[in-house]
Short mmCIF file of C-alpha atoms and ligand atoms in Angstrom, two decimals:
data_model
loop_
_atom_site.label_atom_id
_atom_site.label_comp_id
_atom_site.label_asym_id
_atom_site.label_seq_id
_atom_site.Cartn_x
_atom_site.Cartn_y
_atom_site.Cartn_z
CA UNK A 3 0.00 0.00 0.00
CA UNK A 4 1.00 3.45 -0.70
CA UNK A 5 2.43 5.77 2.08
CA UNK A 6 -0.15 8.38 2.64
CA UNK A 7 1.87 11.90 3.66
CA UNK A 8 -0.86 13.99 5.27
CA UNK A 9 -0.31 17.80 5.38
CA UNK A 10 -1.98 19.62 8.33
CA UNK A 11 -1.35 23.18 7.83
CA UNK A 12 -3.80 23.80 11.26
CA UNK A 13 -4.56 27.91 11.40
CA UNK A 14 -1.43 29.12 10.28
CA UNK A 15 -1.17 31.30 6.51
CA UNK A 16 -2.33 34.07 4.84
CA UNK A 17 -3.65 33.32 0.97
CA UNK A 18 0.26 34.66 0.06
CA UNK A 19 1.41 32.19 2.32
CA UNK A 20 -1.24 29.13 1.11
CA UNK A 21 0.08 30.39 -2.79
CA UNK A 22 3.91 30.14 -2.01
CA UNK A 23 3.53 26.66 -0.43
CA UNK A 24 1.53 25.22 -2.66
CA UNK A 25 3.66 25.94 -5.37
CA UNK A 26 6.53 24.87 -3.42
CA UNK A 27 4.64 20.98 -3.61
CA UNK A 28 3.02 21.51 -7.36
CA UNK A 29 6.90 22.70 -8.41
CA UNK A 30 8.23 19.62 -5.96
CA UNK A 31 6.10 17.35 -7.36
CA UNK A 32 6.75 17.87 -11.16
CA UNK A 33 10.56 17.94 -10.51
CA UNK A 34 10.16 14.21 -8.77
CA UNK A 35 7.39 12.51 -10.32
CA UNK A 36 8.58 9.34 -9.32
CA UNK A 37 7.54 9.97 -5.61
CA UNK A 38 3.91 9.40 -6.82
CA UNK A 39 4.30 5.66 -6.94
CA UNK A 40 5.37 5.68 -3.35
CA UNK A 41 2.71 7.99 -1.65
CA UNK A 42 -0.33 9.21 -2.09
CA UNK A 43 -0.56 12.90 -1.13
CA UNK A 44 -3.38 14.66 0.87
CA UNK A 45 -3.24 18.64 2.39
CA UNK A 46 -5.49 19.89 4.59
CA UNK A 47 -5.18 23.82 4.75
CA UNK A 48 -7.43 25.92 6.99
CA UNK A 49 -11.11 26.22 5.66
CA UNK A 50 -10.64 29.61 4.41
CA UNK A 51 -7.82 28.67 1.88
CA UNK A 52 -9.66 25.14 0.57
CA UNK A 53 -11.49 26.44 -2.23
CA UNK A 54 -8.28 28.95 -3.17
CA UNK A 55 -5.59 26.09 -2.66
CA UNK A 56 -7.53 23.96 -4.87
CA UNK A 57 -7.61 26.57 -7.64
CA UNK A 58 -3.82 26.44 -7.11
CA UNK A 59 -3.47 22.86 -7.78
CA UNK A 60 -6.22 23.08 -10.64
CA UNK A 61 -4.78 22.00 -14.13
CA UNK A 62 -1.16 21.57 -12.51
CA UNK A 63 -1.78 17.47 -13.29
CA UNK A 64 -0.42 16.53 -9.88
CA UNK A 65 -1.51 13.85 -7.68
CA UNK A 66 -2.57 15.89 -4.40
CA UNK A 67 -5.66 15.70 -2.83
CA UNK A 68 -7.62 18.34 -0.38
CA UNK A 69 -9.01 17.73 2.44
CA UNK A 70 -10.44 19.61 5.91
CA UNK A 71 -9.67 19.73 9.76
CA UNK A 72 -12.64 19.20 11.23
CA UNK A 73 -16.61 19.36 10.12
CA UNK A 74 -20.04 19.86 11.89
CA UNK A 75 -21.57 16.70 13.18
CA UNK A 76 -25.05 18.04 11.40
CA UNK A 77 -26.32 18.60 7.76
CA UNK A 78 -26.70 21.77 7.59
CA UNK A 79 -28.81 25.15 9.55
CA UNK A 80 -28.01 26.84 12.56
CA UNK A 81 -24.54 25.77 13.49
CA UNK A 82 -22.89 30.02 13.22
CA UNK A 83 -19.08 29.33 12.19
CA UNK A 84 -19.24 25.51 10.95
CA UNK A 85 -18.46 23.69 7.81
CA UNK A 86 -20.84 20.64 6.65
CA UNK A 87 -19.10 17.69 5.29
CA UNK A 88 -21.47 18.31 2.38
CA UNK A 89 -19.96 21.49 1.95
CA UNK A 90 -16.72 19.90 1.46
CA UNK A 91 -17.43 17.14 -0.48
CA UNK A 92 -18.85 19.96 -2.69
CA UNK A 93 -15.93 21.46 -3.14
CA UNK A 94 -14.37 18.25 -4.02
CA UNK A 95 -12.30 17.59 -0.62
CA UNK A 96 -11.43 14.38 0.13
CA UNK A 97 -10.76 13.31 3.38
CA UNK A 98 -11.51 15.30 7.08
CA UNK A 99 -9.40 15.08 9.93
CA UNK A 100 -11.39 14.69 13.05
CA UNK A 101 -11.06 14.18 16.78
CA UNK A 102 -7.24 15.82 16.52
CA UNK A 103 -5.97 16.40 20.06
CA UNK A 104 -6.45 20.13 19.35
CA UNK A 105 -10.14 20.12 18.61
CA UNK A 106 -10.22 16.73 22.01
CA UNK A 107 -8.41 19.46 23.89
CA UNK A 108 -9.21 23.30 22.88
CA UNK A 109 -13.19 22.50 21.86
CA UNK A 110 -13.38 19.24 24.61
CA UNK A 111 -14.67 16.82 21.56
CA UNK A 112 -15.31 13.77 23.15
CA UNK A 113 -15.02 10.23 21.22
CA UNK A 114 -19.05 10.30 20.43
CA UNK A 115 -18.43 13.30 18.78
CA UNK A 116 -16.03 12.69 17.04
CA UNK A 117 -17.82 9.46 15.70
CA UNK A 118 -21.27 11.74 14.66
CA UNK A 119 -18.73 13.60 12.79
CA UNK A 120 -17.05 10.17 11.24
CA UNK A 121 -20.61 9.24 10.12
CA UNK A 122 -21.91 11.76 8.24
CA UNK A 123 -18.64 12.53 6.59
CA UNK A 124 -19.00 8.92 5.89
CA UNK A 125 -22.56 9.93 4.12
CA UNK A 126 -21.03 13.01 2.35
CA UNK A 127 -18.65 10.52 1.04
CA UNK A 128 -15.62 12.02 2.63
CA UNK A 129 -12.60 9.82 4.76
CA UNK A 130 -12.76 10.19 7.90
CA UNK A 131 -9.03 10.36 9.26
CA UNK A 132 -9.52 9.93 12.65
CA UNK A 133 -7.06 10.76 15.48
CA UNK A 134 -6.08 9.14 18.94
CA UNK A 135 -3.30 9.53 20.94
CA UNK A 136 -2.26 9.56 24.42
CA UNK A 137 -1.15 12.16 26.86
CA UNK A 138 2.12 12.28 28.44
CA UNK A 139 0.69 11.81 31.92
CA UNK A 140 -1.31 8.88 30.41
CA UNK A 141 1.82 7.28 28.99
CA UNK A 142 3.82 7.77 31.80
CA UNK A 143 0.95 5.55 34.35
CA UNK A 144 1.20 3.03 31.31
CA UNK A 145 -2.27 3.58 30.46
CA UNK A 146 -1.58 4.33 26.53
CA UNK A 147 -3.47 1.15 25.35
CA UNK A 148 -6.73 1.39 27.16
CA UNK A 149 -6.38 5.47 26.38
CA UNK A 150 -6.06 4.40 22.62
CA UNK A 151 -8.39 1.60 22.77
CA UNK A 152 -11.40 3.64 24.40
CA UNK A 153 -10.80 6.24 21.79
CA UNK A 154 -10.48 3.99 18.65
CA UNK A 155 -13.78 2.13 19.57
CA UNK A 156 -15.72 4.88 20.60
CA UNK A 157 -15.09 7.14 17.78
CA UNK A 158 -15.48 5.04 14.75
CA UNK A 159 -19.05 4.91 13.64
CA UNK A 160 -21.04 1.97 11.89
CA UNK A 161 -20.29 1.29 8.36
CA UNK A 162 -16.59 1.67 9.20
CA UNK A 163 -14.61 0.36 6.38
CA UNK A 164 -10.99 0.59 5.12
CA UNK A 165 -12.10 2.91 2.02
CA UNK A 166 -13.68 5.70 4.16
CA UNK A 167 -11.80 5.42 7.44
CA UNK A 168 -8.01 6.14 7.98
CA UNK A 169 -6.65 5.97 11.44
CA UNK A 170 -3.65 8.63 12.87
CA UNK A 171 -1.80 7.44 16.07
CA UNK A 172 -0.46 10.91 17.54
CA UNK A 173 0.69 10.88 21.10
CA UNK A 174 0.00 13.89 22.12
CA UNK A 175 3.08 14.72 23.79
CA UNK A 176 4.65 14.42 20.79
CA UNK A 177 2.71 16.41 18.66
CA UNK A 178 4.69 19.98 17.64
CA UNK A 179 7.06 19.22 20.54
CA UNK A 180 10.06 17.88 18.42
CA UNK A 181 9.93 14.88 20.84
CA UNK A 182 8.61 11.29 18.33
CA UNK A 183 8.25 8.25 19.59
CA UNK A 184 10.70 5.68 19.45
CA UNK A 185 10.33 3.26 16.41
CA UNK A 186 9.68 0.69 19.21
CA UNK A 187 6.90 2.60 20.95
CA UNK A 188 5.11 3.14 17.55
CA UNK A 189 5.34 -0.43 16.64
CA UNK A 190 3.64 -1.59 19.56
CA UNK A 191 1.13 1.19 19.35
CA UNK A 192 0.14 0.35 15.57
CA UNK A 193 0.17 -3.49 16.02
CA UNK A 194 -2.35 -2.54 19.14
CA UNK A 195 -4.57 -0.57 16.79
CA UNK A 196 -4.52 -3.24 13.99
CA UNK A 197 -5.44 -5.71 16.66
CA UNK A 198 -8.00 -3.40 17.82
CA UNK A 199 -9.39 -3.16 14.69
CA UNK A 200 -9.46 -6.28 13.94
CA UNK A 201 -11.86 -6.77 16.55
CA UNK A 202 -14.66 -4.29 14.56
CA UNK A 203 -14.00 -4.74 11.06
CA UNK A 204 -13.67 -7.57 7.99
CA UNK A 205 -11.33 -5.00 6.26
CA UNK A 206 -9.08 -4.17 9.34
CA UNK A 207 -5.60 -5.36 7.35
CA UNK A 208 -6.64 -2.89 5.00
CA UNK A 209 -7.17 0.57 6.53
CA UNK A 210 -4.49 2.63 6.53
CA UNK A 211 -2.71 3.70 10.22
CA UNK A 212 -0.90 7.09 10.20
CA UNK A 213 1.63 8.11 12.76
CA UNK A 214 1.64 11.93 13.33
CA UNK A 215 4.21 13.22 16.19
CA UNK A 216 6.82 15.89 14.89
CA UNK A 217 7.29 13.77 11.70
CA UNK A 218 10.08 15.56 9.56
CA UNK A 219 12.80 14.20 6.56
CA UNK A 220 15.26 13.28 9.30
CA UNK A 221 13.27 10.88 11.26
CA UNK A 222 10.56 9.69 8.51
CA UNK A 223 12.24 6.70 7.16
CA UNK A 224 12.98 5.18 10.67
CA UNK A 225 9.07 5.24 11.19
CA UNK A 226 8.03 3.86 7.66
CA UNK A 227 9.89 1.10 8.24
CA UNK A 228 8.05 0.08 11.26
CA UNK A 229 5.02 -2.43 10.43
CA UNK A 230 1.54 -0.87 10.27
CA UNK A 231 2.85 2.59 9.69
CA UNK A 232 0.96 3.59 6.45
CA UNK A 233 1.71 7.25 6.21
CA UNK A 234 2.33 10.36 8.46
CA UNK A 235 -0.24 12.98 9.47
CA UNK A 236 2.45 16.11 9.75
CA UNK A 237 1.45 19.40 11.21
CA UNK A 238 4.84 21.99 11.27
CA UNK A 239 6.97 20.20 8.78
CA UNK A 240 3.89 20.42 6.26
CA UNK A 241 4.53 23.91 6.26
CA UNK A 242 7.63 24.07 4.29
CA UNK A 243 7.22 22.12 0.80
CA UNK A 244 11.08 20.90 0.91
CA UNK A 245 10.72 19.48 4.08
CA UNK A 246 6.94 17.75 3.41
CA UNK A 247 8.46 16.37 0.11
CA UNK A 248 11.13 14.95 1.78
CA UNK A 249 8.89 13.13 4.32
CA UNK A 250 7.43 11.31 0.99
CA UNK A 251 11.19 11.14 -0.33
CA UNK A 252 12.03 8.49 3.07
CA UNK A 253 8.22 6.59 1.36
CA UNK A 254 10.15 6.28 -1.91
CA UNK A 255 13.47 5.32 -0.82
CA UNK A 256 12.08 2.13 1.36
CA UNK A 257 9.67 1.57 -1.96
CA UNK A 258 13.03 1.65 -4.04
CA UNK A 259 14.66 -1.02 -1.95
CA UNK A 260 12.56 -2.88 -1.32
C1 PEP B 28 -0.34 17.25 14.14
O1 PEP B 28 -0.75 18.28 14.60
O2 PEP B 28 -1.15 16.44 13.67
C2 PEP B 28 1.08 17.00 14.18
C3 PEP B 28 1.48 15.76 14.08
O3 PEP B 28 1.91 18.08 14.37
P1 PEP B 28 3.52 18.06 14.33
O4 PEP B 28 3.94 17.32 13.10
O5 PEP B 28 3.91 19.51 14.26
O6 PEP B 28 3.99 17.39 15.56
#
């Protein structure tokens, strides 16, 4: 299966700054082609710049999809400030990120929440990329399986399949910290969540598990060559295209020898 490198830009950019670094990925991505047969390429820029990012990428024949960081658990009406996964299916998005440790922690989502979300993204056609992770405080009492566990089970939705479902495994104390887990910790971690998954779904071997935790070209290949990691949801390295390429650069070079 192909790496999936997630871009989270989160609330950072004006338009000039959305332009510049999405033609720092189009211009990337037509000087190495090749790194499309090892990835598959998703960004997810803050609401405001969807519909002007995807004019950016419009006609530029690269392989990058769009996608969102959160959407409104409800179809549509009085919901002042929120985004419908209709609205972003119309504007040909992808994917949505929900249940990041942000929105868990700044907006108190809670896991039932974040599977309402799942579900009607799910209906709007949209894949739900949907994020657990531990605290440090939590990992530290040993408690980052049932943490993960309660999360994972609780926020995925009936009708869960591999196609509209990816999971991203992001410790929180890693996230935007510079600290990543060790190869070792993400192994067990990922083979827990397959398990776990395994549990709920026919297609479990199938749906893709992301790792996000200060993910950058230096440490990427190290954590693609652990089992069950299928792709990296990266928030501050996403925000430079050399160093986002190079994430899917580590993808190609494990492709390459393998
Ligand atoms: C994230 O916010 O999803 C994330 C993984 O951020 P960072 O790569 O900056 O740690």
């Amino acid at each position: 299966m192909k790496k999936l490198i997630a871009g989270n830009w989160k609330m950072n950019g004006l338009s000039a700054d959305a332009y510049n670094l999405s033609m720092g990925i189009i211009n990337g991505l037509k000087q190495s082609p090749q790194l499309g047969s090892a990835c598959d390429f998703l960004i997810c820029p803050p609401s405001i710049h969807i519909g002007l990012v995807q004019a950016f990428f419009n006609g530029q024949d690269v392989p990058v999809e769009l996608g969102a960081q959160d959407c409104s658990e409800v179809e549509a009406g009085a919901r002042t400030g929120e985004i419908s996964p209709a609205m972003l299916s119309d504007i040909e998005c992808s994917s949505v990120i929900l249940g990041h440790s942000e929105r868990r922690q700044f907006h108190d989502e809670t896991d039932e929440l974040v599977a309402s979300k799942a579900a009607l993204a799910h209906k709007n056609g949209l894949v739900a990329i949907i994020c657990v992770g531990e605290s440090d405080a939590e990992r530290e009492a040993g408690q980052q399986n049932a943490v993960v566990e309660k999360q994972l089970l609780a926020s995925l939705p009936e009708g869960t399949t591999a196609a509209n479902t990816v999971i991203a495994y992001e410790p929180v104390w890693a996230i935007g910290t510079g600290k990543t887990a060790t190869p070792e910790d993400v192994r067990q971690m990922h083979q827990f969540i397959r398990e776990k998954l395994q549990e709920k779904l026919e297609d479990f071997a199938q749906v893709r598990i992301l790792y996000g935790g200060s993910v950058k070209p230096s440490n990427a290949e190290e954590l693609f060559r652990v089992p069950n990691v299928d792709g990296a949801l990266i928030g501050g390295a996403s925000l430079k295209a050399d160093d986002y390429l190079g994430i899917a650069s580590a993808a190609l070079d494990i492709a390459d020898a393998a």
